[in-house]
Coordinates of C-alpha atoms in Angstrom, one line a residue:
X169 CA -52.1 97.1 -2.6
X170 CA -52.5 95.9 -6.5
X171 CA -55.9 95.0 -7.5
X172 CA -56.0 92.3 -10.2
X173 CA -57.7 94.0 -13.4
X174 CA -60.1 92.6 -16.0
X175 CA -58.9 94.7 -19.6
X176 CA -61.4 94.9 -22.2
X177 CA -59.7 95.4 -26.1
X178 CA -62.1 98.3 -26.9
X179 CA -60.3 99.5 -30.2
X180 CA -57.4 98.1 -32.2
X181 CA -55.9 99.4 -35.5
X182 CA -58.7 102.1 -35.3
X183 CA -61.5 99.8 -37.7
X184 CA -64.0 100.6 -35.1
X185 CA -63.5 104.2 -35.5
X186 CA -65.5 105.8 -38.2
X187 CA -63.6 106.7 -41.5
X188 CA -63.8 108.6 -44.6
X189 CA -61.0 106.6 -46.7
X190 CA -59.2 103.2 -46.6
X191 CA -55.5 104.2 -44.5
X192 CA -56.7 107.1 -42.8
X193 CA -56.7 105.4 -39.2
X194 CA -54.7 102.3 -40.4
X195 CA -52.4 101.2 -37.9
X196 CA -50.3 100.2 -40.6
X197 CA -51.1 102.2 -43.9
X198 CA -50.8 100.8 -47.1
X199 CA -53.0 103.0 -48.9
X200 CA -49.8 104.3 -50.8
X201 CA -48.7 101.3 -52.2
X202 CA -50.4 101.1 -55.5
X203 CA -52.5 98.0 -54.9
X204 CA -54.6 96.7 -57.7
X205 CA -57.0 94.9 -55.5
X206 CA -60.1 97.1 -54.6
X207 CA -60.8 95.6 -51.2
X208 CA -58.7 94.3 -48.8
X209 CA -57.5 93.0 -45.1
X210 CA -54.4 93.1 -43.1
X211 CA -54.6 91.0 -40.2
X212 CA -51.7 89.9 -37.2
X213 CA -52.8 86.0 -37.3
X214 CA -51.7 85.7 -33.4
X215 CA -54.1 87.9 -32.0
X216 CA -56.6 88.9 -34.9
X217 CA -56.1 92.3 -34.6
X218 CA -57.1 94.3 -37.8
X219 CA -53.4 96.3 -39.1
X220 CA -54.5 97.7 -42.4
X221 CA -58.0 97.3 -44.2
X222 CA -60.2 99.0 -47.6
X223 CA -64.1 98.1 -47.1
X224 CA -63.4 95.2 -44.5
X225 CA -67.3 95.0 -43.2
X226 CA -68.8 95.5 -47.5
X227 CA -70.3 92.7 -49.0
X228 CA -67.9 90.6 -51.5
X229 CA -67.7 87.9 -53.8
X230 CA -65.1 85.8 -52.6
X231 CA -64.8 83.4 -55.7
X232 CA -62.6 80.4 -54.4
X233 CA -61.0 81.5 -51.6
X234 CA -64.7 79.3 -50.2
X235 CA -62.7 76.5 -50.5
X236 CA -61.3 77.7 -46.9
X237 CA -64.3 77.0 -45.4
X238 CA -64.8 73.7 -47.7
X239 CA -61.8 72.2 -46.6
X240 CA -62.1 73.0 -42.6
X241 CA -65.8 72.2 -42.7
X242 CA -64.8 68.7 -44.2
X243 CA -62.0 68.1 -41.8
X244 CA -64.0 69.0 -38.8
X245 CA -66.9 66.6 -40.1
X246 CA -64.4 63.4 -40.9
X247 CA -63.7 63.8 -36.6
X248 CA -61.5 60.5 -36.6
X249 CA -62.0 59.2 -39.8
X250 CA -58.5 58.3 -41.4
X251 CA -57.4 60.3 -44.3
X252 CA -56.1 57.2 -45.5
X253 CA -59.7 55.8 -46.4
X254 CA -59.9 55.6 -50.0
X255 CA -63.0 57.0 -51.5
X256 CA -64.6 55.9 -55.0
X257 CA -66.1 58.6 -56.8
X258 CA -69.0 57.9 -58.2
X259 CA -71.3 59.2 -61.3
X260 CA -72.8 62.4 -59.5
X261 CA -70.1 64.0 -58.8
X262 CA -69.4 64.9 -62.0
X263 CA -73.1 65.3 -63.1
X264 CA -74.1 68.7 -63.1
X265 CA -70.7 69.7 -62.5
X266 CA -70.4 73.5 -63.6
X267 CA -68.4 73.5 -66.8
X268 CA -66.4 77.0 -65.8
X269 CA -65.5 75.4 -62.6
X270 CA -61.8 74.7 -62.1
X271 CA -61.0 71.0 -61.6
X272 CA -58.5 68.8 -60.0
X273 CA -58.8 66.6 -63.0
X274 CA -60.4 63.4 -60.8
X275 CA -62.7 61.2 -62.9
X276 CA -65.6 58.8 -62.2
X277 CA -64.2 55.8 -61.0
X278 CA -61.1 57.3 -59.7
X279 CA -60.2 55.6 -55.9
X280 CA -58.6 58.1 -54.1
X281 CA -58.0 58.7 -50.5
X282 CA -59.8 61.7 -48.5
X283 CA -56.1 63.6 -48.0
X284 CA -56.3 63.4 -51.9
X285 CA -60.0 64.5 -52.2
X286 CA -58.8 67.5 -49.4
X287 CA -55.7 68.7 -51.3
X288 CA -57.7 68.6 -54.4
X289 CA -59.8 71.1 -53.1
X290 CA -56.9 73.5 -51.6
X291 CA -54.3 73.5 -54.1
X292 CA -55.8 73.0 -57.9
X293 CA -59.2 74.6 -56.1
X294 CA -61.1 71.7 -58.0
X295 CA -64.9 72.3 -57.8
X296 CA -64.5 68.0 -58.5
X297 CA -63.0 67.5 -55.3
X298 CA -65.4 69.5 -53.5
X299 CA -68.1 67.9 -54.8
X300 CA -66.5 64.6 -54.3
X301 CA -65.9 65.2 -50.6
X302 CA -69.2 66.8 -50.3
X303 CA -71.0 63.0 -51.7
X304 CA -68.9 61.5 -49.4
X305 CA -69.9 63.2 -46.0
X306 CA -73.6 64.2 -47.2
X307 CA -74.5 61.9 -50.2
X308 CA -74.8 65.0 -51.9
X309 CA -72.5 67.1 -54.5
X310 CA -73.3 70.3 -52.6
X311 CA -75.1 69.9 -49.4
X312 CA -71.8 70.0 -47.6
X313 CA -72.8 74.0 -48.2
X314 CA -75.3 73.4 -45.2
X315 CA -72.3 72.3 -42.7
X316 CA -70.6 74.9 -44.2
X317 CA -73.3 77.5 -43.3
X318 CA -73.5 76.4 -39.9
X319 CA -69.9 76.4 -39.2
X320 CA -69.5 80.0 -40.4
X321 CA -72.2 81.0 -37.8
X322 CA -70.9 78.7 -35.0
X323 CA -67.3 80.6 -35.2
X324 CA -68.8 84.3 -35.8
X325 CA -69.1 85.0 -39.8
X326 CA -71.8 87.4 -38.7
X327 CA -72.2 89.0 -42.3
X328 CA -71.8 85.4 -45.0
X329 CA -74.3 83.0 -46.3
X330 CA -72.5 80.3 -48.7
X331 CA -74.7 78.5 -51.4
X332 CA -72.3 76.1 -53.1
X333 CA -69.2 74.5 -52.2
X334 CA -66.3 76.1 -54.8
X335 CA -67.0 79.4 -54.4
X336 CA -68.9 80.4 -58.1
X337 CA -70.4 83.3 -58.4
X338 CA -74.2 83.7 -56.9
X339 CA -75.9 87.0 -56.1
X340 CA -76.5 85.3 -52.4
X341 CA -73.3 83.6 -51.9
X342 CA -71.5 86.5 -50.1
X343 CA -69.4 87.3 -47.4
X344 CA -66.9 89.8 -45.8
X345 CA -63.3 90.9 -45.3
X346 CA -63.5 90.5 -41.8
X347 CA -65.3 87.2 -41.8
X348 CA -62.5 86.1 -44.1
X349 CA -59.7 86.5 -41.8
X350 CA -61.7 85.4 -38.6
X351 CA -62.3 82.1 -41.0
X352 CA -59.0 81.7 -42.2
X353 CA -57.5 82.2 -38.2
X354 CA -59.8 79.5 -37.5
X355 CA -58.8 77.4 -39.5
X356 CA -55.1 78.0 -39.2
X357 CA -55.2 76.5 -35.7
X358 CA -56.0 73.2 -37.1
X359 CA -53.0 71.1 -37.8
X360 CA -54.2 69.3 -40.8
X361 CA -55.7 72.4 -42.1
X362 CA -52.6 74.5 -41.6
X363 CA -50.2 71.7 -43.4
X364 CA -52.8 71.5 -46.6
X365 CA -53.2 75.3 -46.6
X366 CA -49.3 75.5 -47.0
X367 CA -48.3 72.3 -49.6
X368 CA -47.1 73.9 -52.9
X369 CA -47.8 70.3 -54.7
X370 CA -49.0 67.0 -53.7
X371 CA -49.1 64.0 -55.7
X372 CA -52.4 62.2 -55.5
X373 CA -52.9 58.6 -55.3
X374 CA -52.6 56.0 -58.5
X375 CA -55.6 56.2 -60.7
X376 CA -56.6 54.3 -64.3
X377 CA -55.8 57.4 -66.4
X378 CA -52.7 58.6 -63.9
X379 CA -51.0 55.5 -63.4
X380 CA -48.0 57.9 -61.5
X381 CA -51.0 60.0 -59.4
X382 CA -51.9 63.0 -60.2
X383 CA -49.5 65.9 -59.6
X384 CA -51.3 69.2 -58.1
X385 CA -50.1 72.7 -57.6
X386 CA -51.0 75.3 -55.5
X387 CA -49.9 78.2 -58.6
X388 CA -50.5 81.0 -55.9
X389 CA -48.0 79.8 -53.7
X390 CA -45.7 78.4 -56.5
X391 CA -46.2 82.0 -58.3
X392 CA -45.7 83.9 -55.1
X393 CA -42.0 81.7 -54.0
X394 CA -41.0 82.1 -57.9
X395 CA -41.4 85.7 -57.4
X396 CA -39.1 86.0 -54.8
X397 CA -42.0 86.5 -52.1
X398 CA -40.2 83.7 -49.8
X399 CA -42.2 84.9 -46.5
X400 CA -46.1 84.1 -48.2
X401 CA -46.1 80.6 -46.5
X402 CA -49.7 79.9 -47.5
X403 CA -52.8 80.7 -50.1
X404 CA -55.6 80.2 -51.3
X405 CA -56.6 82.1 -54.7
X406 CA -59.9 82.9 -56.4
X407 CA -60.9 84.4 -59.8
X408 CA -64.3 85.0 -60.7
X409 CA -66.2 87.6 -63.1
X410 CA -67.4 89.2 -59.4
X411 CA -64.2 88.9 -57.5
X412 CA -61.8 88.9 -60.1
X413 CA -58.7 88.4 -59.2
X414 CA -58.9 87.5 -55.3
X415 CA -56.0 86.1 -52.6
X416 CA -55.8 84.7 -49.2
X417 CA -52.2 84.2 -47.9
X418 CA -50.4 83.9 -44.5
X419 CA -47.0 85.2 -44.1
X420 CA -44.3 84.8 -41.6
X421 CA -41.2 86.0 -40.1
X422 CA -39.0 84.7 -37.2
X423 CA -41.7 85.9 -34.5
X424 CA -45.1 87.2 -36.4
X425 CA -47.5 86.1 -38.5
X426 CA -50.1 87.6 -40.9
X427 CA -52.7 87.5 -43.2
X428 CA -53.8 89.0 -46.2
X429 CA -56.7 88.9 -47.9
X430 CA -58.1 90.6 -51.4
X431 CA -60.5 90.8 -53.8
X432 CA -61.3 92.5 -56.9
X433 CA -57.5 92.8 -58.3
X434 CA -58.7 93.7 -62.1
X435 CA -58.0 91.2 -65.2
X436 CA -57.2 94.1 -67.3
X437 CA -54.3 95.0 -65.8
X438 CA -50.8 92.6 -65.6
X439 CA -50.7 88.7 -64.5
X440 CA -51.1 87.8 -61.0
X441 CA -51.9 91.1 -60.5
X442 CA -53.0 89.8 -56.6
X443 CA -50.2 88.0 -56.0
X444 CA -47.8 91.1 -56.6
X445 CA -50.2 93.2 -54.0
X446 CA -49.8 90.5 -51.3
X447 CA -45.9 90.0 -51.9
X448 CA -45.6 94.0 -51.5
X449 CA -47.8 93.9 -48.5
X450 CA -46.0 91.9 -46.6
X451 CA -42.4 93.4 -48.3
X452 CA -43.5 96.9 -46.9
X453 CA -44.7 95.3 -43.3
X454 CA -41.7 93.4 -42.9
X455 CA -39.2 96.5 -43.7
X456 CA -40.8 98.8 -41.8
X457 CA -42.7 98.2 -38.8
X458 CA -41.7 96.4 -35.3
X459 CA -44.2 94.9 -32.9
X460 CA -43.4 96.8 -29.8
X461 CA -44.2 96.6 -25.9
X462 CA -46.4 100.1 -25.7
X463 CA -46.2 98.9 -21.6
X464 CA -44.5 95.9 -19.9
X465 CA -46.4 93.7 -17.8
X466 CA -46.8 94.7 -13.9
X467 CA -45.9 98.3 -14.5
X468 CA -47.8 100.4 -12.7
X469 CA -49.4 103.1 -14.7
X470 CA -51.6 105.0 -12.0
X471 CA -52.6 104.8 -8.6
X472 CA -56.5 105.9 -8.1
X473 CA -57.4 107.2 -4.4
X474 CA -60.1 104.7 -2.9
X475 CA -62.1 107.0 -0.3
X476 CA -62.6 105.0 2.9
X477 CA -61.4 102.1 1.0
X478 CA -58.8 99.3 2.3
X479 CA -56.7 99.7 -0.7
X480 CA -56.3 102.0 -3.5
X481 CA -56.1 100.9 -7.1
X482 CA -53.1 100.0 -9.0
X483 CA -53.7 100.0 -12.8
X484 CA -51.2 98.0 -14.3
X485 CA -51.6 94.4 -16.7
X486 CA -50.4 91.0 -16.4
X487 CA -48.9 91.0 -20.0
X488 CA -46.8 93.4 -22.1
X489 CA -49.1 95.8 -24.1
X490 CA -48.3 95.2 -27.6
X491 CA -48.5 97.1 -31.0
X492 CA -46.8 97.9 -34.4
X493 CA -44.7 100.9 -34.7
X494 CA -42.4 102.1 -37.2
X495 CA -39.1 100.4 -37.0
X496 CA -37.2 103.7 -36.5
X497 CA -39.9 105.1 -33.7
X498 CA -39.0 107.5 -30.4
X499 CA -40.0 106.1 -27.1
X500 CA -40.7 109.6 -26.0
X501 CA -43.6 109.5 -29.0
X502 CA -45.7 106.8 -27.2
X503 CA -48.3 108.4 -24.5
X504 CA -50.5 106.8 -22.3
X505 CA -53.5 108.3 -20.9
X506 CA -55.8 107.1 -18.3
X507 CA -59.3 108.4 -18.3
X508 CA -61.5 107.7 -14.9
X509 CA -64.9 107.0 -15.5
X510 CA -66.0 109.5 -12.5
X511 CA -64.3 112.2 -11.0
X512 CA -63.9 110.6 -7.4
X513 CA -64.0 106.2 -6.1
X514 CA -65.5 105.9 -2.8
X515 CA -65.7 102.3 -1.2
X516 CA -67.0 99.7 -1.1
X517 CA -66.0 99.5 -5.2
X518 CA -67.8 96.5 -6.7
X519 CA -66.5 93.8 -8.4
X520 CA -67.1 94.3 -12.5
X521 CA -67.4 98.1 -12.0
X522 CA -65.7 100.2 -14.8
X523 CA -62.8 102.3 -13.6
X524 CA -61.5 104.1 -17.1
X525 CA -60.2 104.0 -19.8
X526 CA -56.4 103.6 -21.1
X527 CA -55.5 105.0 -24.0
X528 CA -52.1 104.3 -26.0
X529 CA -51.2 106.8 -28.8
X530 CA -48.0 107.5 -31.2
X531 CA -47.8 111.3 -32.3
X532 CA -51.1 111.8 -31.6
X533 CA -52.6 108.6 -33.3
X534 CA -54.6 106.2 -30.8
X535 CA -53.3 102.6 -31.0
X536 CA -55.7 101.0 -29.0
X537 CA -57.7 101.7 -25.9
X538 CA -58.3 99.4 -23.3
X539 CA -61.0 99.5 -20.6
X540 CA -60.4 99.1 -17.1
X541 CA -62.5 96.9 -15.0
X542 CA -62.2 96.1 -11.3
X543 CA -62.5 92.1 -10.7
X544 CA -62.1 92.4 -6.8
X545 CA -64.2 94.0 -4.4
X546 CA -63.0 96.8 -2.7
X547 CA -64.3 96.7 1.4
X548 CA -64.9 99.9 3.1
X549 CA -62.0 100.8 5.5
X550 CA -63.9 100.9 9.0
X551 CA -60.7 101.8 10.9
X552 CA -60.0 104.9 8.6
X553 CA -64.1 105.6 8.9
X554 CA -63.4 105.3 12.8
X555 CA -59.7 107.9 12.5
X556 CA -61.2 110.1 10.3
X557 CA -64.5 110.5 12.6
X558 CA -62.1 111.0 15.4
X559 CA -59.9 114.1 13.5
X560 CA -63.3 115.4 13.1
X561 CA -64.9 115.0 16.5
X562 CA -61.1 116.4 17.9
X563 CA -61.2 119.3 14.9
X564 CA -65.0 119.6 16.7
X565 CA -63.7 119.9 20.0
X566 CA -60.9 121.7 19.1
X567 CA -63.3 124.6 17.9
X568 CA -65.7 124.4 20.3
X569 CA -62.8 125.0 23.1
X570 CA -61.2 127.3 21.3
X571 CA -64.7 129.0 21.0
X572 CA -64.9 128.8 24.9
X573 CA -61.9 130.0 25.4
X574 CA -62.4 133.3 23.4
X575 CA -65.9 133.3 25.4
X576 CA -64.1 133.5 28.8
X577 CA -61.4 135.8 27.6
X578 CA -64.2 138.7 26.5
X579 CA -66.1 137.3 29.8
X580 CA -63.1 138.5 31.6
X581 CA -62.3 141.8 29.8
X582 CA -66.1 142.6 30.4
X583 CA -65.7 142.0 34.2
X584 CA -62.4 143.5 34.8
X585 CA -63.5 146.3 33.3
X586 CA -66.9 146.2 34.9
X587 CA -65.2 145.9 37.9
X588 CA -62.7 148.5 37.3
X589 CA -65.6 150.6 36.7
X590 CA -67.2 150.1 40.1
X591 CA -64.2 150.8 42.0
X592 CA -64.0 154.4 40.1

């Protein structure tokens, strides 16, 4: 009989595993492809599972890739509110506005709708439009920061603390790899979010000065299209004196999606340094690697002996077992391996009771290990109790006659010959 399972995704890509060097356990190594930027985050954007990372869980400046969490932090605090509703900016936006902060090139007085104020933010990454939607929902040019804050812990940004909106360089405003691409899958799920994220330009409403609207450009993703990196459908860059040259990006293909994220690409070195690593990311990816069933659903793997139990247990799972593999791997190179938790099951098995371990590997490298957890109780088998107490009472009797009958055999050699022995 199959016993529903509950899996448990103990490991994937091998980031959880200790490591002396960025590629060493990647499930996808990159480590060879001449990046410029010093840290950095592969990600599969369906399932968040870590491909390919250089100091994921260190500290980092992340300049204004911020304006992520800007924008989704705004969006989820309008609720209803119609992007439609136009929006006067007043005097204190602009007072006090950093004067190294890049701009969307919005002025006092300007009347421009929130979907303006929003793409202001994304695409020019103007520190005006942050602080302009940030007056609007808080009556203050930066205590959005606060929502912000609390959003970051609500969805699991274990390791950030934001203290301004645009992302300017702060010895406390800090955050991680990791917490960058949980953010940025987030966010990705939100329709309005997702559209802004991938405009190349959007032309803002009429203003005094901008009679026509304002045109704004997303260079990033202009750059990265111009360069022939067609599949980087989304980004959001960043360039600070802590970060340098930084990048968030999603790409796509006809059935996966993934993101990248960097920092630290070096102003020394060529232009859009950053925007070359993530186009030869996703070039390499792309060319190279599948995303393979390891295991299709409702094949059974195993069978574990239940003593005195009703049923035994089936270890198979309700969906395919995915991961990436070379494009040109051998079938006969993917092992699976199922480690029991104790040497021997005896029922009753209770529900939530670990059974193993599975673990998938390719020439020798783990892909991911999955732990194996028994959802339904397993009843103790009276009947096979009540069989197996009857083979033993019959083995029982069986010696105990047999016994007897060697007992009466010497019994009868000692009187015959006894007898015998009388006679004489």
């Amino acid at each position: 009989m199959k016993q529903k399972i509950v899996l448990t995704l103990l490991i994937l890509a091998m980031t959880l595993l200790p490591i002396n060097a960025a590629g060493n356990h990647d499930l996808i190594p990159i480590y060879d492809l001449d990046l410029q930027s010093q840290n950095y985050i592969l990600v599969d954007s369906n399932t968040g599972q870590t491909l390919s990372e250089k100091n994921h869980d260190t500290p980092i400046h992340p300049a204004s890739i911020t304006k992520v969490l800007t924008v989704i932090t705004a969006i989820e605090a309008l609720g209803d509110t119609s992007l439609d509703t136009i929006y006067t900016l007043p005097p204190e936006v602009f007072e006090g506005l950093d004067p190294i902060a890049s701009v969307a090139g919005f002025q006092e007085g300007d009347a421009l709708t929130l979907n303006d104020l929003l793409h202001g933010i994304m695409l020019p990454s103007g520190a005006d439009a942050t602080r302009a939607m940030s007056t609007y929902l808080t009556q203050d040019p930066e205590k959005l920061v606060e929502k912000m804050n609390r959003l970051a812990q609500r969805i699991g940004m274990k390791n950030s603390h934001f203290v301004n909106t645009s992302g300017l360089d702060d010895p406390k405003h800090l955050t991680t790899l990791d917490d960058l691409a949980l953010l940025l899958r987030y966010s990705l799920k939100k329709p309005t979010f997702e559209t802004i994220y991938k405009t190349e330009t959007y032309l803002t409403s009429s203003t005094p000065t901008h009679p026509n609207g304002i045109a704004l450009t997303n260079e990033a993703l202009s750059v990265a299209h111009q360069k022939g990196y067609t599949m980087i459908k989304g980004a959001k860059s960043g360039t600070t004196d802590l970060a340098e040259r930084a990048l968030s990006s999603v790409a796509e293909d006809a059935s996966q999606s993934y993101i990248f994220i960097s920092t630290n690409a070096p102003f020394e070195n060529r232009l859009y340094t950053q925007i070359i690593d993530h186009g030869t990311v996703y070039q390499h990816v792309l060319e190279h690697y599948r995303y393979v069933p390891l295991l299709y659903k409702n094949t059974t793997i195993q069978t574990i002996p239940i003593k005195h139990g009703r049923s035994d247990f089936d270890i198979w799972f309700e969906d395919d077992i995915m991961s990436y593999l070379p494009k040109d791997y051998d079938q006969d190179d993917i092992k699976i391996e199922f480690i029991p938790s104790q040497k021997e099951f005896e029922a009753p098995i209770s529900e939530g009771m670990k059974m193993g371990e599975i673990r998938f590997s390719y020439k020798g490298k783990t892909l991911l290990e999955k732990e194996i957890i028994n959802d339904e109780v397993i009843k103790i088998s009276y009947l096979q109790i009540a069989f197996e107490a009857i083979k033993i009472i019959g083995f029982i009797l069986a010696v105990g006659f047999g016994i007897l009958g060697i007992v009466y055999l010497i019994y009868r050699q000692w009187k015959d010959y006894r007898d015998h022995k009388y006679y004489l």
